[in-house]
Coordinates of C-alpha atoms and ligand atoms in Angstrom, one line a residue:
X219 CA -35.7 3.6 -20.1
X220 CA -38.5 5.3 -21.6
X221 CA -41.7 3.1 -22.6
X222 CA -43.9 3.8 -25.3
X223 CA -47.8 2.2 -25.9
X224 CA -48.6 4.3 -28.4
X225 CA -47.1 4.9 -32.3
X226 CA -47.3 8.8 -31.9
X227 CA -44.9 8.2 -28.5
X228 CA -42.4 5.5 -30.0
X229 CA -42.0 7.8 -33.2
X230 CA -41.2 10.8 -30.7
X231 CA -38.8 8.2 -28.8
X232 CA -37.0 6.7 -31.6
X233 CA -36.7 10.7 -33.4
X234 CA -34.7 11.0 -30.3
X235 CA -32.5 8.3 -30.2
X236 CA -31.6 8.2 -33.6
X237 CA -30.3 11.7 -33.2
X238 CA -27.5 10.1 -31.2
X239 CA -26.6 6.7 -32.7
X240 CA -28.0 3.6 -34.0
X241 CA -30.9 1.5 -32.7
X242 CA -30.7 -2.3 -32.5
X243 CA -34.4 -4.1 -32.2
X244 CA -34.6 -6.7 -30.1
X245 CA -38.8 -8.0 -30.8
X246 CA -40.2 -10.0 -27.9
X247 CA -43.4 -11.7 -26.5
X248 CA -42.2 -10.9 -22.9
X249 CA -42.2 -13.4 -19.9
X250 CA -38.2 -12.4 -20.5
X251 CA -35.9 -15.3 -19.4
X252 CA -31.7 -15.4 -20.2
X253 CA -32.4 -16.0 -23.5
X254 CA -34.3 -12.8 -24.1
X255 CA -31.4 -10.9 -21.9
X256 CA -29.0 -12.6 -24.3
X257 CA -30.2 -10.8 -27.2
X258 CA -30.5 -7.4 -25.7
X259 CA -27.0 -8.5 -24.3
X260 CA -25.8 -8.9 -27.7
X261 CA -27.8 -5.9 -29.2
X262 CA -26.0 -3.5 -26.9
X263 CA -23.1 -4.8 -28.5
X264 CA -23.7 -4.3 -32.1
X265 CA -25.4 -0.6 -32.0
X266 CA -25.6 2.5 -30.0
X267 CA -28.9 1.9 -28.4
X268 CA -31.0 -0.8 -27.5
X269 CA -35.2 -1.3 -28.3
X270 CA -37.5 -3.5 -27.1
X271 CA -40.8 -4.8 -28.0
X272 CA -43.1 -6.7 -25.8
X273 CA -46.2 -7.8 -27.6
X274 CA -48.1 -11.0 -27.3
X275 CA -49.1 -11.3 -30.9
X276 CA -52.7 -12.7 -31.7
X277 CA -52.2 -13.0 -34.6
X278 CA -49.9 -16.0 -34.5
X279 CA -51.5 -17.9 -32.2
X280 CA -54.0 -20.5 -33.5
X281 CA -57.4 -20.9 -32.1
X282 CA -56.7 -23.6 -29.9
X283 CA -53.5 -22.5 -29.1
X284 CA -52.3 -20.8 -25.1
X285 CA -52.9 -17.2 -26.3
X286 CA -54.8 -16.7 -23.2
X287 CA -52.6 -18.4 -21.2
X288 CA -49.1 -16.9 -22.5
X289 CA -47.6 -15.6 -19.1
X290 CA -48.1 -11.8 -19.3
X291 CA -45.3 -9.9 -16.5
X292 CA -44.9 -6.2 -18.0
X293 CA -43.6 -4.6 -15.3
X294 CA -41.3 -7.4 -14.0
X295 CA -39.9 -8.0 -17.8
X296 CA -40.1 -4.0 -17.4
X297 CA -37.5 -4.1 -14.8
X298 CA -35.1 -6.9 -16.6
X299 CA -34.5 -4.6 -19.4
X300 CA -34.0 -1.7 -18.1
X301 CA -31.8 -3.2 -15.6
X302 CA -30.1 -4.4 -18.8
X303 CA -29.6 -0.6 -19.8
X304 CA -32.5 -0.5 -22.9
X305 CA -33.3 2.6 -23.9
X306 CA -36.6 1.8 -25.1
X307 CA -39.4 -0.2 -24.5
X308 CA -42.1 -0.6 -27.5
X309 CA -45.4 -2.3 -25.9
X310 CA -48.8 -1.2 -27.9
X311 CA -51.6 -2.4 -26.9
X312 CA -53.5 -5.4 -28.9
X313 CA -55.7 -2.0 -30.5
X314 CA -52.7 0.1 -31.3
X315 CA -51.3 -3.2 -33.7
X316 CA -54.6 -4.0 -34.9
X317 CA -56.5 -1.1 -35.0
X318 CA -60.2 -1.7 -36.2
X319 CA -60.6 -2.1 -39.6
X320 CA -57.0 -4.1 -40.1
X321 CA -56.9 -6.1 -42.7
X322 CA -53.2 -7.0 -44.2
X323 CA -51.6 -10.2 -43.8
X324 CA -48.0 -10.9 -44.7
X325 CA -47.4 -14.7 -46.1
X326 CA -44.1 -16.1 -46.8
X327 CA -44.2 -19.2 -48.7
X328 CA -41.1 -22.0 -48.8
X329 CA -39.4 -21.2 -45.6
X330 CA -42.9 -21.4 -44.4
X331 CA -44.2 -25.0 -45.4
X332 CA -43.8 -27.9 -43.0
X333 CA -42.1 -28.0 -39.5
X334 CA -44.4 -25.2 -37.1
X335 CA -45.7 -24.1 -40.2
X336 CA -47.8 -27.3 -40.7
X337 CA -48.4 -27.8 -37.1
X338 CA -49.7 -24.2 -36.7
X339 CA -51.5 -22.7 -39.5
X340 CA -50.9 -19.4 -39.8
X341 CA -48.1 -19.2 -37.2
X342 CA -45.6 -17.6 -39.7
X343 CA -48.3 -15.1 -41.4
X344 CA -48.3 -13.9 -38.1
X345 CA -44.9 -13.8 -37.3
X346 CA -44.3 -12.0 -40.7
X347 CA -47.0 -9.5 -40.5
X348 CA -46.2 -8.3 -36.6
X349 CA -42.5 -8.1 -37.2
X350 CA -43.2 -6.4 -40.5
X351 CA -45.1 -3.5 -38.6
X352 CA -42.5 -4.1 -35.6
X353 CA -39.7 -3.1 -38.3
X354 CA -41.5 -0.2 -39.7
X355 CA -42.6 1.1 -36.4
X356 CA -39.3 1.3 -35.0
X357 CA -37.3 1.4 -38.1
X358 CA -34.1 -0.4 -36.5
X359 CA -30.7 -0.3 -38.1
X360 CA -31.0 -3.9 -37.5
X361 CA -32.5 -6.5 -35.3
X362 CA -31.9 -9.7 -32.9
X363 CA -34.0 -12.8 -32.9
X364 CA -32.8 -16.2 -31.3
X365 CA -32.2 -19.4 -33.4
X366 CA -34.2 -21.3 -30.9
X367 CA -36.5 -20.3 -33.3
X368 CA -34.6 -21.4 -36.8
X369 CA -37.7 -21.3 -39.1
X370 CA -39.0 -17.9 -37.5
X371 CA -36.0 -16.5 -38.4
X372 CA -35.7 -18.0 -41.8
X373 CA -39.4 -16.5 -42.6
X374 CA -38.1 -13.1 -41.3
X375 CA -35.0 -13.1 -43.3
X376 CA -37.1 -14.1 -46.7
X377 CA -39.6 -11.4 -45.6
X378 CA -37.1 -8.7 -45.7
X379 CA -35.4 -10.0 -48.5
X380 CA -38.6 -10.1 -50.7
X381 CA -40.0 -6.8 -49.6
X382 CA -36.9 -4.9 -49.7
X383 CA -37.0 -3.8 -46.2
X384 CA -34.4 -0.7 -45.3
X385 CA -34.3 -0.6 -41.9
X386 CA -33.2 -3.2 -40.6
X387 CA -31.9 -4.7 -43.8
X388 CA -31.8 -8.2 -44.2
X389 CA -28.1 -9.0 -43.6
X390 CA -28.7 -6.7 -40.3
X391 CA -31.2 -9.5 -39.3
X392 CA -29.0 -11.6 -36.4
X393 CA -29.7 -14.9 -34.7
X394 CA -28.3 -15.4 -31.8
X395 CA -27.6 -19.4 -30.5
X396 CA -29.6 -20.7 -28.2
X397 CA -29.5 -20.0 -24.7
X398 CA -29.9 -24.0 -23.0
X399 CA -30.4 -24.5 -19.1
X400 CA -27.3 -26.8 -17.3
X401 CA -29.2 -29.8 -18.7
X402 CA -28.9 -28.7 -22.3
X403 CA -32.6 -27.7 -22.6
X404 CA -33.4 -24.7 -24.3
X405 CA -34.4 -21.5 -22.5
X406 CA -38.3 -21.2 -23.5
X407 CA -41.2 -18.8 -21.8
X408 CA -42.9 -21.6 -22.3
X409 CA -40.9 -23.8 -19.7
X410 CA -42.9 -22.2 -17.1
X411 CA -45.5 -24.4 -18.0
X412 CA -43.6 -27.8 -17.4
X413 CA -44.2 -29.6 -14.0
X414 CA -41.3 -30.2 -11.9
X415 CA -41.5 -33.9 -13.2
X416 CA -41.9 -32.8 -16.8
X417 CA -39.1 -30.3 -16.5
X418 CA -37.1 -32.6 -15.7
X419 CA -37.6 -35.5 -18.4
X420 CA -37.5 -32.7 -21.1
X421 CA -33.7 -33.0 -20.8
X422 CA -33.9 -36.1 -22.9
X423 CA -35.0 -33.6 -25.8
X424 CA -31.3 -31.9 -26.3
X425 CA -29.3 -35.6 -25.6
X426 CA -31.4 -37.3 -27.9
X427 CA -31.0 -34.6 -30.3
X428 CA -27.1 -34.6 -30.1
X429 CA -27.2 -38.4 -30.0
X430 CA -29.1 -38.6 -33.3
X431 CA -26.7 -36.2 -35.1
X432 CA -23.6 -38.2 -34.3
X433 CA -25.1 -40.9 -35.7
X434 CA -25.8 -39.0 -38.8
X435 CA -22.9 -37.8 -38.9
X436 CA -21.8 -41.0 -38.3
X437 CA -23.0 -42.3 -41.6
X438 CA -26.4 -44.1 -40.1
X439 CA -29.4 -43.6 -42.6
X440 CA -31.3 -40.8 -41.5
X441 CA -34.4 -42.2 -41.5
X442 CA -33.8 -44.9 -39.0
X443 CA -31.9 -42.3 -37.0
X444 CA -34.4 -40.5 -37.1
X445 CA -37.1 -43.0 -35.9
X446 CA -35.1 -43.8 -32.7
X447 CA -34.9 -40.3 -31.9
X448 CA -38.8 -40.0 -31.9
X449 CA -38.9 -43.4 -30.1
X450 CA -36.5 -42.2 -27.2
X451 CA -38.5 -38.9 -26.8
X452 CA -41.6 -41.6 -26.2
X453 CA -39.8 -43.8 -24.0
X454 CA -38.3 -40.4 -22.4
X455 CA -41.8 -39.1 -21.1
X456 CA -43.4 -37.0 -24.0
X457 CA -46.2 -37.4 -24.8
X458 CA -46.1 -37.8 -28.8
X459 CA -43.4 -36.2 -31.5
X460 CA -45.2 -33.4 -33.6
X461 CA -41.9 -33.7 -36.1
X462 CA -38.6 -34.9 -36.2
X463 CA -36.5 -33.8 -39.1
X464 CA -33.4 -33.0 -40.7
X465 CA -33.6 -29.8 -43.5
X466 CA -31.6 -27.4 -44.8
X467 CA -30.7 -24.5 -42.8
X468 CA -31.4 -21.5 -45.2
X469 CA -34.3 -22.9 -47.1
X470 CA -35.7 -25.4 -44.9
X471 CA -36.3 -28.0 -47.6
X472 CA -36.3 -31.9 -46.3
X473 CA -33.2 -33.4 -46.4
X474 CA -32.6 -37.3 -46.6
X475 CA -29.0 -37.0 -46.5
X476 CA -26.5 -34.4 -44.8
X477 CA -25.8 -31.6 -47.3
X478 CA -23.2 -30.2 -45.1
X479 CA -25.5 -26.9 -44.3
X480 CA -28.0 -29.6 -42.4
X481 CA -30.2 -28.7 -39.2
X482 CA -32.2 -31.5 -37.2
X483 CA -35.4 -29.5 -36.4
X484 CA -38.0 -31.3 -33.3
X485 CA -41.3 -30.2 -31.9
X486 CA -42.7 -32.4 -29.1
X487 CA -45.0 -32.3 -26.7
X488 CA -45.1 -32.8 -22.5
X489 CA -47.3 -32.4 -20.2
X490 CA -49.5 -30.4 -22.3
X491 CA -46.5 -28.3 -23.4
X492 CA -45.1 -28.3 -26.7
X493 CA -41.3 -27.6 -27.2
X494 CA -39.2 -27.3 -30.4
X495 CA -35.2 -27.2 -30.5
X496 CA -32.7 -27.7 -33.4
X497 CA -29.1 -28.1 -33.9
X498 CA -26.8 -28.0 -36.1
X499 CA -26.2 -32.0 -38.1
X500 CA -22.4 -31.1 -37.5
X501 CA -19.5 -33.7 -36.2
Ligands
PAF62 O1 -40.2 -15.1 -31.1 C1 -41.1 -14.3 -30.6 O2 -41.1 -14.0 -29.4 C2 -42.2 -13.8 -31.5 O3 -42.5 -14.8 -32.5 C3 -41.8 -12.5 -32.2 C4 -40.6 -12.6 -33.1 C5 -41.6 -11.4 -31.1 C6 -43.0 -12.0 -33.0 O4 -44.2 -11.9 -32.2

């Protein structure tokens, strides 16, 4: 696996590969657990050669937000993908992103507004603008992201749409279901955070989840569905319930009633930790 910190390097790096095959992008933060493998897993699948990014954005974290304290493991996430046969690791420096002077943002309204978009300001202009310049860095034939992250992957999907990105083009954007531990939570880097007491009463997140879209689909009225679910996360340990909702799965517009293309989306916090999921409103 060859690493590159710097454009002029990557450039050199991706010249090469491309000579021999197609390049799937597979954009992380690092701290790589077996959802991360999953989508360079899956990547290796789909094209001829696998890329990696490892870059702890600034850009979308907000000022009170664990930017400092994101877990940062380069050369044990190093090891994991090339142990997973990547071809090429893409991890610039914060300077080599944002080089002095910087000064573009990308904003993507709509898929943007509400959800992590109102709990984060920002979040998403940062999401769009890194993976923007991720995209044209590397120039993938296409790219992996994981739904754990629905919205994110809605924004980036708009995004390419709107700016007519090449490479990857927008139908060569894949999401890639979530990656859950035994107890049906979801696979997060930020996990690590949870104590051993926390970690364990996060499990109520998925059951309540799946419990509140049988009711829906059920026929219960979502709203009152929707208020026990935040009342069980309560009673469950956390700490409060940044959102509980159900919205459409493309454009991520609120839904009061299952439109048969319906996602329940929930951010919560633990412990100090915030965690999101979603799931499908499906029978
Ligand atoms: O999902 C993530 O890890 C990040 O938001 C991404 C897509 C790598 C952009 O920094």
């Amino acid at each position: 696996m060859q690493t590159a910190t710097t454009l002029k390097d990557l450039r050199q790096a991706v010249d090469e590969l491309r000579a021999s095959g197609t390049i799937a992008l597979v954009p992380t933060m690092g701290a790589l657990h077996e959802g991360h493998l999953t989508l360079v897993r899956e990547a290796a699948k789909k094209a001829d050669h696998v890329a990696a990014s490892i870059f702890v954005n600034p850009r979308q974290f907000g000022p009170n937000e664990d930017l400092d304290a994101y877990p940062r493991q380069l050369a044990e996430d190093s090891a994991k993908l090339e142990a997973e046969g990547v071809a090429l690791l893409w991890a610039p420096t914060v300077e080599a992103m944002y080089p002095e002077g910087y000064a573009t943002n990308i904003s993507v309204s709509g898929v943007s507004a509400g959800l992590c978009g109102a709990d984060r300001p920002g979040h998403f202009d940062g999401v769009a603008t890194v993976v923007c310049k991720l995209f044209n860095q590397v120039r993938p034939d296409m790219a992996l992201f994981g739904e754990k992250d629905w919205q994110q992957l809605a924004v980036i999907r708009r995004m390419a749409r709107d700016l007519d990105l090449v490479l990857p083009h927008v139908d060569a954007i894949h999401g890639v279901p979530t990656v859950r531990d035994e107890d049906g939570l979801a696979k997060s880097s930020r996990n690590a955070y949870l104590s051993a007491e926390d970690r364990a009463a996060a499990a109520v997140l998925p059951r309540a989840m799946d419990m509140a879209i049988a009711a829906i689909t059920g026929g219960a009225e979502v709203a009152k569905v929707l208020g026990l679910l935040k009342a069980a996360l309560l009673d469950g340990g956390f700490a409060n319930v940044d959102y509980a909702e159900m919205r459409d799965a493309d454009s991520i517009a609120p839904l009061d009633h299952e439109n048969g293309n319906a996602r329940l989306f929930v951010a919560a916090r633990i412990g100090g930790t915030r965690l999101i999921d979603n799931k499908p409103v499906t029978a």
